[in-house]
mmCIF file of C-alpha atoms in Angstrom:
data_model
loop_
_atom_site.group_PDB
_atom_site.id
_atom_site.type_symbol
_atom_site.label_atom_id
_atom_site.label_comp_id
_atom_site.label_asym_id
_atom_site.label_seq_id
_atom_site.Cartn_x
_atom_site.Cartn_y
_atom_site.Cartn_z
ATOM 1 C CA UNK A 1 117.777 117.593 -34.036
ATOM 2 C CA UNK A 2 117.248 114.374 -35.995
ATOM 3 C CA UNK A 3 115.925 112.011 -33.316
ATOM 4 C CA UNK A 4 113.973 109.774 -35.691
ATOM 5 C CA UNK A 5 115.566 107.408 -38.157
ATOM 6 C CA UNK A 6 114.744 104.453 -40.282
ATOM 7 C CA UNK A 7 115.575 101.228 -38.468
ATOM 8 C CA UNK A 8 118.809 99.769 -39.857
ATOM 9 C CA UNK A 9 117.934 97.385 -42.659
ATOM 10 C CA UNK A 10 119.735 95.387 -45.313
ATOM 11 C CA UNK A 11 119.165 95.752 -49.052
ATOM 12 C CA UNK A 12 120.263 93.820 -52.115
ATOM 13 C CA UNK A 13 119.257 95.507 -55.365
ATOM 14 C CA UNK A 14 117.905 93.340 -58.171
ATOM 15 C CA UNK A 15 117.455 94.495 -61.771
ATOM 16 C CA UNK A 16 115.477 93.133 -64.692
ATOM 17 C CA UNK A 17 112.477 91.504 -63.017
ATOM 18 C CA UNK A 18 110.509 90.538 -66.128
ATOM 19 C CA UNK A 19 107.838 88.229 -64.713
ATOM 20 C CA UNK A 20 105.587 88.915 -61.751
ATOM 21 C CA UNK A 21 107.000 87.481 -58.527
ATOM 22 C CA UNK A 22 104.911 86.391 -55.558
ATOM 23 C CA UNK A 23 107.215 86.789 -52.602
ATOM 24 C CA UNK A 24 107.626 84.033 -50.007
ATOM 25 C CA UNK A 25 105.520 85.861 -47.431
ATOM 26 C CA UNK A 26 102.544 85.914 -49.793
ATOM 27 C CA UNK A 27 102.891 82.222 -50.607
ATOM 28 C CA UNK A 28 103.374 81.038 -47.019
ATOM 29 C CA UNK A 29 100.424 83.079 -45.830
ATOM 30 C CA UNK A 30 98.120 81.964 -48.651
ATOM 31 C CA UNK A 31 97.504 85.518 -49.815
ATOM 32 C CA UNK A 32 96.655 84.532 -53.421
ATOM 33 C CA UNK A 33 93.698 82.555 -52.072
ATOM 34 C CA UNK A 34 92.555 85.612 -50.109
ATOM 35 C CA UNK A 35 92.464 87.554 -53.388
ATOM 36 C CA UNK A 36 89.426 85.465 -54.379
ATOM 37 C CA UNK A 37 87.537 87.456 -51.743
ATOM 38 C CA UNK A 38 89.247 90.845 -52.026
ATOM 39 C CA UNK A 39 92.348 92.522 -53.407
ATOM 40 C CA UNK A 40 91.925 95.586 -51.232
ATOM 41 C CA UNK A 41 89.418 97.445 -53.372
ATOM 42 C CA UNK A 42 88.102 100.679 -51.875
ATOM 43 C CA UNK A 43 90.906 101.077 -49.314
ATOM 44 C CA UNK A 44 93.428 103.923 -49.110
ATOM 45 C CA UNK A 45 96.719 103.582 -47.203
ATOM 46 C CA UNK A 46 98.846 106.602 -46.293
ATOM 47 C CA UNK A 47 102.549 105.679 -46.119
ATOM 48 C CA UNK A 48 104.731 108.039 -44.061
ATOM 49 C CA UNK A 49 108.318 107.472 -45.141
ATOM 50 C CA UNK A 50 110.995 108.741 -47.565
ATOM 51 C CA UNK A 51 108.753 109.482 -50.572
ATOM 52 C CA UNK A 52 105.984 111.829 -51.606
ATOM 53 C CA UNK A 53 105.916 110.716 -55.237
ATOM 54 C CA UNK A 54 106.531 107.626 -57.363
ATOM 55 C CA UNK A 55 106.461 106.745 -61.026
ATOM 56 C CA UNK A 56 107.583 103.125 -60.555
ATOM 57 C CA UNK A 57 105.816 100.930 -63.105
ATOM 58 C CA UNK A 58 104.526 98.604 -60.368
ATOM 59 C CA UNK A 59 103.251 101.466 -58.200
ATOM 60 C CA UNK A 60 102.018 104.277 -60.427
ATOM 61 C CA UNK A 61 98.586 102.752 -61.097
ATOM 62 C CA UNK A 62 97.712 102.723 -57.374
ATOM 63 C CA UNK A 63 99.491 105.968 -56.460
ATOM 64 C CA UNK A 64 96.978 108.737 -55.742
ATOM 65 C CA UNK A 65 98.986 111.752 -54.663
ATOM 66 C CA UNK A 66 101.756 112.787 -52.307
ATOM 67 C CA UNK A 67 102.799 115.363 -49.740
ATOM 68 C CA UNK A 68 106.297 116.516 -48.828
ATOM 69 C CA UNK A 69 106.457 117.266 -45.091
ATOM 70 C CA UNK A 70 110.232 116.801 -44.935
ATOM 71 C CA UNK A 71 112.960 119.390 -45.414
ATOM 72 C CA UNK A 72 114.041 117.751 -48.660
ATOM 73 C CA UNK A 73 113.663 119.887 -51.767
ATOM 74 C CA UNK A 74 112.066 117.038 -53.705
ATOM 75 C CA UNK A 75 109.108 114.719 -53.072
ATOM 76 C CA UNK A 76 110.971 111.948 -54.907
ATOM 77 C CA UNK A 77 112.318 108.948 -53.029
ATOM 78 C CA UNK A 78 116.095 109.318 -52.996
ATOM 79 C CA UNK A 79 116.553 106.622 -50.368
ATOM 80 C CA UNK A 80 114.510 103.608 -51.516
ATOM 81 C CA UNK A 81 112.923 102.672 -48.199
ATOM 82 C CA UNK A 82 109.465 104.069 -48.963
ATOM 83 C CA UNK A 83 109.400 102.559 -52.440
ATOM 84 C CA UNK A 84 110.133 99.120 -50.995
ATOM 85 C CA UNK A 85 107.549 99.406 -48.211
ATOM 86 C CA UNK A 86 104.704 100.574 -50.408
ATOM 87 C CA UNK A 87 105.403 97.818 -52.931
ATOM 88 C CA UNK A 88 104.747 95.253 -50.205
ATOM 89 C CA UNK A 89 101.389 96.875 -49.554
ATOM 90 C CA UNK A 90 100.071 97.708 -52.986
ATOM 91 C CA UNK A 91 102.258 96.827 -55.974
ATOM 92 C CA UNK A 92 99.723 96.239 -58.726
ATOM 93 C CA UNK A 93 99.004 93.019 -60.574
ATOM 94 C CA UNK A 94 100.358 93.795 -64.042
ATOM 95 C CA UNK A 95 102.306 90.680 -64.987
ATOM 96 C CA UNK A 96 105.753 92.087 -64.230
ATOM 97 C CA UNK A 97 107.987 92.780 -61.248
ATOM 98 C CA UNK A 98 106.246 92.017 -57.995
ATOM 99 C CA UNK A 99 102.712 91.982 -56.607
ATOM 100 C CA UNK A 100 101.714 93.499 -53.274
ATOM 101 C CA UNK A 101 99.561 92.184 -50.461
ATOM 102 C CA UNK A 102 96.571 94.228 -51.603
ATOM 103 C CA UNK A 103 97.137 94.916 -55.306
ATOM 104 C CA UNK A 104 93.988 97.017 -55.758
ATOM 105 C CA UNK A 105 94.514 99.219 -52.717
ATOM 106 C CA UNK A 106 95.344 102.848 -53.479
ATOM 107 C CA UNK A 107 97.956 104.804 -51.557
ATOM 108 C CA UNK A 108 99.126 108.316 -50.678
ATOM 109 C CA UNK A 109 102.833 108.930 -50.067
ATOM 110 C CA UNK A 110 103.749 111.357 -47.291
ATOM 111 C CA UNK A 111 107.427 112.246 -47.173
ATOM 112 C CA UNK A 112 108.383 112.824 -43.528
ATOM 113 C CA UNK A 113 111.960 111.517 -43.660
ATOM 114 C CA UNK A 114 114.922 113.265 -45.226
ATOM 115 C CA UNK A 115 116.785 111.730 -48.152
ATOM 116 C CA UNK A 116 119.294 110.205 -45.701
ATOM 117 C CA UNK A 117 116.505 108.504 -43.739
ATOM 118 C CA UNK A 118 116.482 110.829 -40.724
ATOM 119 C CA UNK A 119 113.738 113.105 -39.439
ATOM 120 C CA UNK A 120 112.610 115.239 -36.549
ATOM 121 C CA UNK A 121 109.525 114.816 -34.433
ATOM 122 C CA UNK A 122 108.083 117.873 -36.152
ATOM 123 C CA UNK A 123 108.171 116.496 -39.699
ATOM 124 C CA UNK A 124 106.569 113.218 -38.607
ATOM 125 C CA UNK A 125 103.941 115.149 -36.631
ATOM 126 C CA UNK A 126 103.271 117.288 -39.725
ATOM 127 C CA UNK A 127 102.746 114.124 -41.756
ATOM 128 C CA UNK A 128 100.271 112.766 -39.230
ATOM 129 C CA UNK A 129 98.531 116.139 -39.100
ATOM 130 C CA UNK A 130 98.136 115.933 -42.885
ATOM 131 C CA UNK A 131 96.556 112.480 -42.481
ATOM 132 C CA UNK A 132 94.178 113.847 -39.844
ATOM 133 C CA UNK A 133 93.202 116.802 -42.030
ATOM 134 C CA UNK A 134 92.549 114.517 -44.990
ATOM 135 C CA UNK A 135 90.373 112.298 -42.811
ATOM 136 C CA UNK A 136 88.305 115.142 -41.377
ATOM 137 C CA UNK A 137 88.079 117.588 -44.288
ATOM 138 C CA UNK A 138 84.858 117.382 -46.329
ATOM 139 C CA UNK A 139 86.772 118.586 -49.380
ATOM 140 C CA UNK A 140 89.498 115.914 -49.251
ATOM 141 C CA UNK A 141 88.611 113.219 -51.777
ATOM 142 C CA UNK A 142 90.967 110.550 -50.446
ATOM 143 C CA UNK A 143 90.860 109.730 -46.752
ATOM 144 C CA UNK A 144 93.236 107.383 -44.916
ATOM 145 C CA UNK A 145 91.808 104.024 -43.930
ATOM 146 C CA UNK A 146 95.242 102.860 -42.702
ATOM 147 C CA UNK A 147 98.561 104.548 -41.924
ATOM 148 C CA UNK A 148 101.859 102.679 -42.276
ATOM 149 C CA UNK A 149 105.032 104.001 -40.593
ATOM 150 C CA UNK A 150 108.298 102.051 -40.698
ATOM 151 C CA UNK A 151 110.371 104.509 -38.689
ATOM 152 C CA UNK A 152 111.398 104.848 -35.095
ATOM 153 C CA UNK A 153 113.085 106.605 -32.212
ATOM 154 C CA UNK A 154 114.174 105.636 -28.724
ATOM 155 C CA UNK A 155 112.713 108.890 -27.429
ATOM 156 C CA UNK A 156 109.107 109.633 -26.530
ATOM 157 C CA UNK A 157 107.527 112.040 -29.030
ATOM 158 C CA UNK A 158 104.611 113.930 -27.519
ATOM 159 C CA UNK A 159 103.541 115.688 -30.720
ATOM 160 C CA UNK A 160 103.579 112.446 -32.697
ATOM 161 C CA UNK A 161 101.656 110.650 -29.966
ATOM 162 C CA UNK A 162 99.021 113.395 -29.847
ATOM 163 C CA UNK A 163 98.278 113.020 -33.558
ATOM 164 C CA UNK A 164 98.248 109.223 -33.310
ATOM 165 C CA UNK A 165 95.672 109.474 -30.520
ATOM 166 C CA UNK A 166 93.543 111.792 -32.647
ATOM 167 C CA UNK A 167 93.690 109.360 -35.576
ATOM 168 C CA UNK A 168 92.920 106.457 -33.233
ATOM 169 C CA UNK A 169 89.758 108.316 -32.153
ATOM 170 C CA UNK A 170 88.811 108.503 -35.848
ATOM 171 C CA UNK A 171 89.250 104.708 -36.173
ATOM 172 C CA UNK A 172 92.403 104.933 -38.313
ATOM 173 C CA UNK A 173 94.883 102.139 -37.468
ATOM 174 C CA UNK A 174 98.552 103.199 -37.405
ATOM 175 C CA UNK A 175 100.882 100.286 -38.175
ATOM 176 C CA UNK A 176 104.479 100.646 -36.960
ATOM 177 C CA UNK A 177 107.743 98.720 -37.132
ATOM 178 C CA UNK A 178 108.915 97.469 -33.727
ATOM 179 C CA UNK A 179 112.574 98.178 -34.523
ATOM 180 C CA UNK A 180 115.752 96.348 -35.497
ATOM 181 C CA UNK A 181 117.952 96.499 -32.407
ATOM 182 C CA UNK A 182 117.728 92.763 -31.666
ATOM 183 C CA UNK A 183 117.214 93.799 -28.058
ATOM 184 C CA UNK A 184 114.352 94.599 -25.750
ATOM 185 C CA UNK A 185 112.896 98.078 -26.060
ATOM 186 C CA UNK A 186 110.275 98.656 -28.765
ATOM 187 C CA UNK A 187 110.807 101.908 -30.674
ATOM 188 C CA UNK A 188 108.463 104.882 -30.630
ATOM 189 C CA UNK A 189 105.880 105.243 -32.133
ATOM 190 C CA UNK A 190 105.338 101.443 -32.143
ATOM 191 C CA UNK A 191 105.570 101.608 -28.347
ATOM 192 C CA UNK A 192 102.373 103.656 -28.091
ATOM 193 C CA UNK A 193 99.313 101.550 -27.171
ATOM 194 C CA UNK A 194 97.192 103.079 -29.936
ATOM 195 C CA UNK A 195 99.452 101.671 -32.661
ATOM 196 C CA UNK A 196 99.835 98.116 -33.955
ATOM 197 C CA UNK A 197 103.494 97.146 -33.412
ATOM 198 C CA UNK A 198 105.015 94.585 -35.775
ATOM 199 C CA UNK A 199 108.068 92.334 -35.368
ATOM 200 C CA UNK A 200 109.775 90.376 -38.174
ATOM 201 C CA UNK A 201 110.233 86.668 -38.870
ATOM 202 C CA UNK A 202 112.041 84.731 -41.620
ATOM 203 C CA UNK A 203 110.913 82.152 -44.193
ATOM 204 C CA UNK A 204 111.916 79.308 -41.842
ATOM 205 C CA UNK A 205 109.445 80.550 -39.272
ATOM 206 C CA UNK A 206 111.990 82.008 -36.851
ATOM 207 C CA UNK A 207 111.780 85.422 -35.313
ATOM 208 C CA UNK A 208 114.475 87.553 -36.965
ATOM 209 C CA UNK A 209 117.611 87.974 -34.853
ATOM 210 C CA UNK A 210 117.472 91.746 -35.429
ATOM 211 C CA UNK A 211 113.805 92.139 -34.450
ATOM 212 C CA UNK A 212 113.310 94.355 -31.417
ATOM 213 C CA UNK A 213 111.154 92.794 -28.723
ATOM 214 C CA UNK A 214 109.044 93.954 -25.799
ATOM 215 C CA UNK A 215 105.603 93.869 -24.229
ATOM 216 C CA UNK A 216 104.265 96.264 -26.871
ATOM 217 C CA UNK A 217 104.782 93.877 -29.832
ATOM 218 C CA UNK A 218 101.376 92.914 -31.212
ATOM 219 C CA UNK A 219 102.140 90.597 -34.129
ATOM 220 C CA UNK A 220 104.984 89.322 -36.307
ATOM 221 C CA UNK A 221 105.094 89.272 -40.101
ATOM 222 C CA UNK A 222 107.561 88.359 -42.884
ATOM 223 C CA UNK A 223 110.545 90.695 -42.680
ATOM 224 C CA UNK A 224 113.636 88.862 -43.958
ATOM 225 C CA UNK A 225 114.690 88.860 -47.641
ATOM 226 C CA UNK A 226 111.491 90.537 -48.750
ATOM 227 C CA UNK A 227 111.319 91.174 -52.496
ATOM 228 C CA UNK A 228 109.712 94.462 -53.505
ATOM 229 C CA UNK A 229 109.966 97.620 -55.576
ATOM 230 C CA UNK A 230 113.055 99.845 -55.441
ATOM 231 C CA UNK A 231 114.523 102.992 -56.977
ATOM 232 C CA UNK A 232 114.775 103.666 -60.715
ATOM 233 C CA UNK A 233 112.155 101.067 -61.631
ATOM 234 C CA UNK A 234 114.180 98.256 -60.098
ATOM 235 C CA UNK A 235 113.539 95.718 -57.322
ATOM 236 C CA UNK A 236 115.361 94.624 -54.204
ATOM 237 C CA UNK A 237 115.538 92.172 -51.333
ATOM 238 C CA UNK A 238 115.336 93.951 -47.975
ATOM 239 C CA UNK A 239 115.247 92.774 -44.370
ATOM 240 C CA UNK A 240 113.906 94.570 -41.314
ATOM 241 C CA UNK A 241 110.832 95.158 -39.212
ATOM 242 C CA UNK A 242 110.320 97.976 -41.736
ATOM 243 C CA UNK A 243 109.347 95.251 -44.199
ATOM 244 C CA UNK A 244 107.055 93.468 -41.729
ATOM 245 C CA UNK A 245 104.916 96.504 -40.870
ATOM 246 C CA UNK A 246 103.673 97.109 -44.441
ATOM 247 C CA UNK A 247 102.840 93.393 -44.676
ATOM 248 C CA UNK A 248 100.393 93.895 -41.800
ATOM 249 C CA UNK A 249 99.159 97.153 -43.339
ATOM 250 C CA UNK A 250 98.381 95.275 -46.562
ATOM 251 C CA UNK A 251 96.697 92.512 -44.593
ATOM 252 C CA UNK A 252 94.462 95.043 -42.854
ATOM 253 C CA UNK A 253 93.641 96.566 -46.242
ATOM 254 C CA UNK A 254 92.314 93.169 -47.319
ATOM 255 C CA UNK A 255 90.402 92.820 -44.043
ATOM 256 C CA UNK A 256 88.764 96.252 -44.258
ATOM 257 C CA UNK A 257 87.901 95.799 -47.919
ATOM 258 C CA UNK A 258 86.244 92.475 -47.173
ATOM 259 C CA UNK A 259 84.149 93.969 -44.374
ATOM 260 C CA UNK A 260 83.162 96.986 -46.450
ATOM 261 C CA UNK A 261 81.879 94.634 -49.141
ATOM 262 C CA UNK A 262 79.903 92.697 -46.556
ATOM 263 C CA UNK A 263 78.479 95.916 -45.130
ATOM 264 C CA UNK A 264 77.195 96.945 -48.533
ATOM 265 C CA UNK A 265 75.144 93.731 -48.615
ATOM 266 C CA UNK A 266 74.165 93.186 -44.966
ATOM 267 C CA UNK A 267 74.457 96.679 -43.500
ATOM 268 C CA UNK A 268 76.675 95.275 -40.740
ATOM 269 C CA UNK A 269 80.377 95.831 -40.094
ATOM 270 C CA UNK A 270 82.120 94.766 -36.893
ATOM 271 C CA UNK A 271 85.575 95.817 -38.098
ATOM 272 C CA UNK A 272 85.529 99.607 -37.929
ATOM 273 C CA UNK A 273 87.473 100.653 -34.844
ATOM 274 C CA UNK A 274 91.167 100.050 -34.235
ATOM 275 C CA UNK A 275 90.347 97.696 -31.377
ATOM 276 C CA UNK A 276 87.895 95.737 -33.531
ATOM 277 C CA UNK A 277 90.627 95.383 -36.152
ATOM 278 C CA UNK A 278 93.094 94.265 -33.494
ATOM 279 C CA UNK A 279 90.591 91.702 -32.173
ATOM 280 C CA UNK A 280 90.068 90.266 -35.653
ATOM 281 C CA UNK A 281 93.830 89.863 -36.066
ATOM 282 C CA UNK A 282 94.156 88.292 -32.610
ATOM 283 C CA UNK A 283 91.330 85.854 -33.357
ATOM 284 C CA UNK A 284 93.241 84.464 -36.332
ATOM 285 C CA UNK A 285 96.744 84.715 -34.855
ATOM 286 C CA UNK A 286 98.754 81.493 -34.721
ATOM 287 C CA UNK A 287 100.581 81.409 -31.397
ATOM 288 C CA UNK A 288 104.377 81.257 -31.719
ATOM 289 C CA UNK A 289 107.212 81.178 -29.216
ATOM 290 C CA UNK A 290 106.084 81.173 -25.583
ATOM 291 C CA UNK A 291 102.473 80.159 -24.976
ATOM 292 C CA UNK A 292 100.203 83.180 -25.247
ATOM 293 C CA UNK A 293 101.282 86.719 -26.026
ATOM 294 C CA UNK A 294 105.050 87.107 -25.671
ATOM 295 C CA UNK A 295 107.647 89.815 -26.146
ATOM 296 C CA UNK A 296 109.060 88.553 -29.467
ATOM 297 C CA UNK A 297 105.976 87.375 -31.366
ATOM 298 C CA UNK A 298 103.191 89.290 -29.647
ATOM 299 C CA UNK A 299 100.070 87.282 -30.399
ATOM 300 C CA UNK A 300 101.903 85.442 -33.179
ATOM 301 C CA UNK A 301 101.663 85.380 -36.967
ATOM 302 C CA UNK A 302 98.258 85.708 -38.582
ATOM 303 C CA UNK A 303 96.376 83.031 -40.512
ATOM 304 C CA UNK A 304 95.456 85.336 -43.369
ATOM 305 C CA UNK A 305 93.549 82.677 -45.307
ATOM 306 C CA UNK A 306 91.064 82.182 -42.496
ATOM 307 C CA UNK A 307 91.067 85.877 -41.568
ATOM 308 C CA UNK A 308 89.757 86.783 -45.003
ATOM 309 C CA UNK A 309 87.650 83.722 -45.828
ATOM 310 C CA UNK A 310 85.781 83.581 -42.481
ATOM 311 C CA UNK A 311 82.216 84.848 -42.465
#
């Protein structure tokens, strides 16, 4: 039974992107200034979505490998959702197309969703199990520092939650889209306390009218008319909390990379556990909406410039 689906999202395909575009979310959040400190070097993100492989010109340099945990016969992305999400995280700086939040972060694609965007709890659990095995195996060369999942269900998923808890114990943050219902009731797995749940806002600074809200929302990020990579070497504008979650995943890649660099010099790193990561994000969150943490914005949107430049 296909209980899990991609949140409904809008897409407008764009062809022929010849120059490198810095999307509005990067500009508003001063990401190019953060790149003076780090571009995500040394970090690996596992993206659980509709793809296990990519040869997109803006993605292939940072693509490590893939795994097909779905029932699809191909690891290729036949849907487009995964290709768009991973571009937001780690599209490389090559002078064309688009640039991601952390353009030197590497990524592994884990296909857990079918080509129509649906899945079962078992395929998602298998994808998370693969992440866990990569993290714990001494023979696995690439280990997940971050997991990004822009998918959801309105049903509790015990197997998925079990693997998320195991990854949480290994200090691997799992970033999830809150959902696109426009109503209260955060989707699973974003609803689980071990994850970081992300809502969406637009370029005018308003929470998106489709963004699902609830007590479990942690932060909000750009999620309306987001320009990123798409199928067949093209690009597209997409809207959804699916687009906001990888923005936070890319932000955390910058944060972890920065702290790893500092650790190599000072021997100290206070950003290793999921809760330490969450506290760093909260410290530099700009309160929005109701005073304090609220159901639509969580702790607010994050001042990335200060998050990365602070000592």
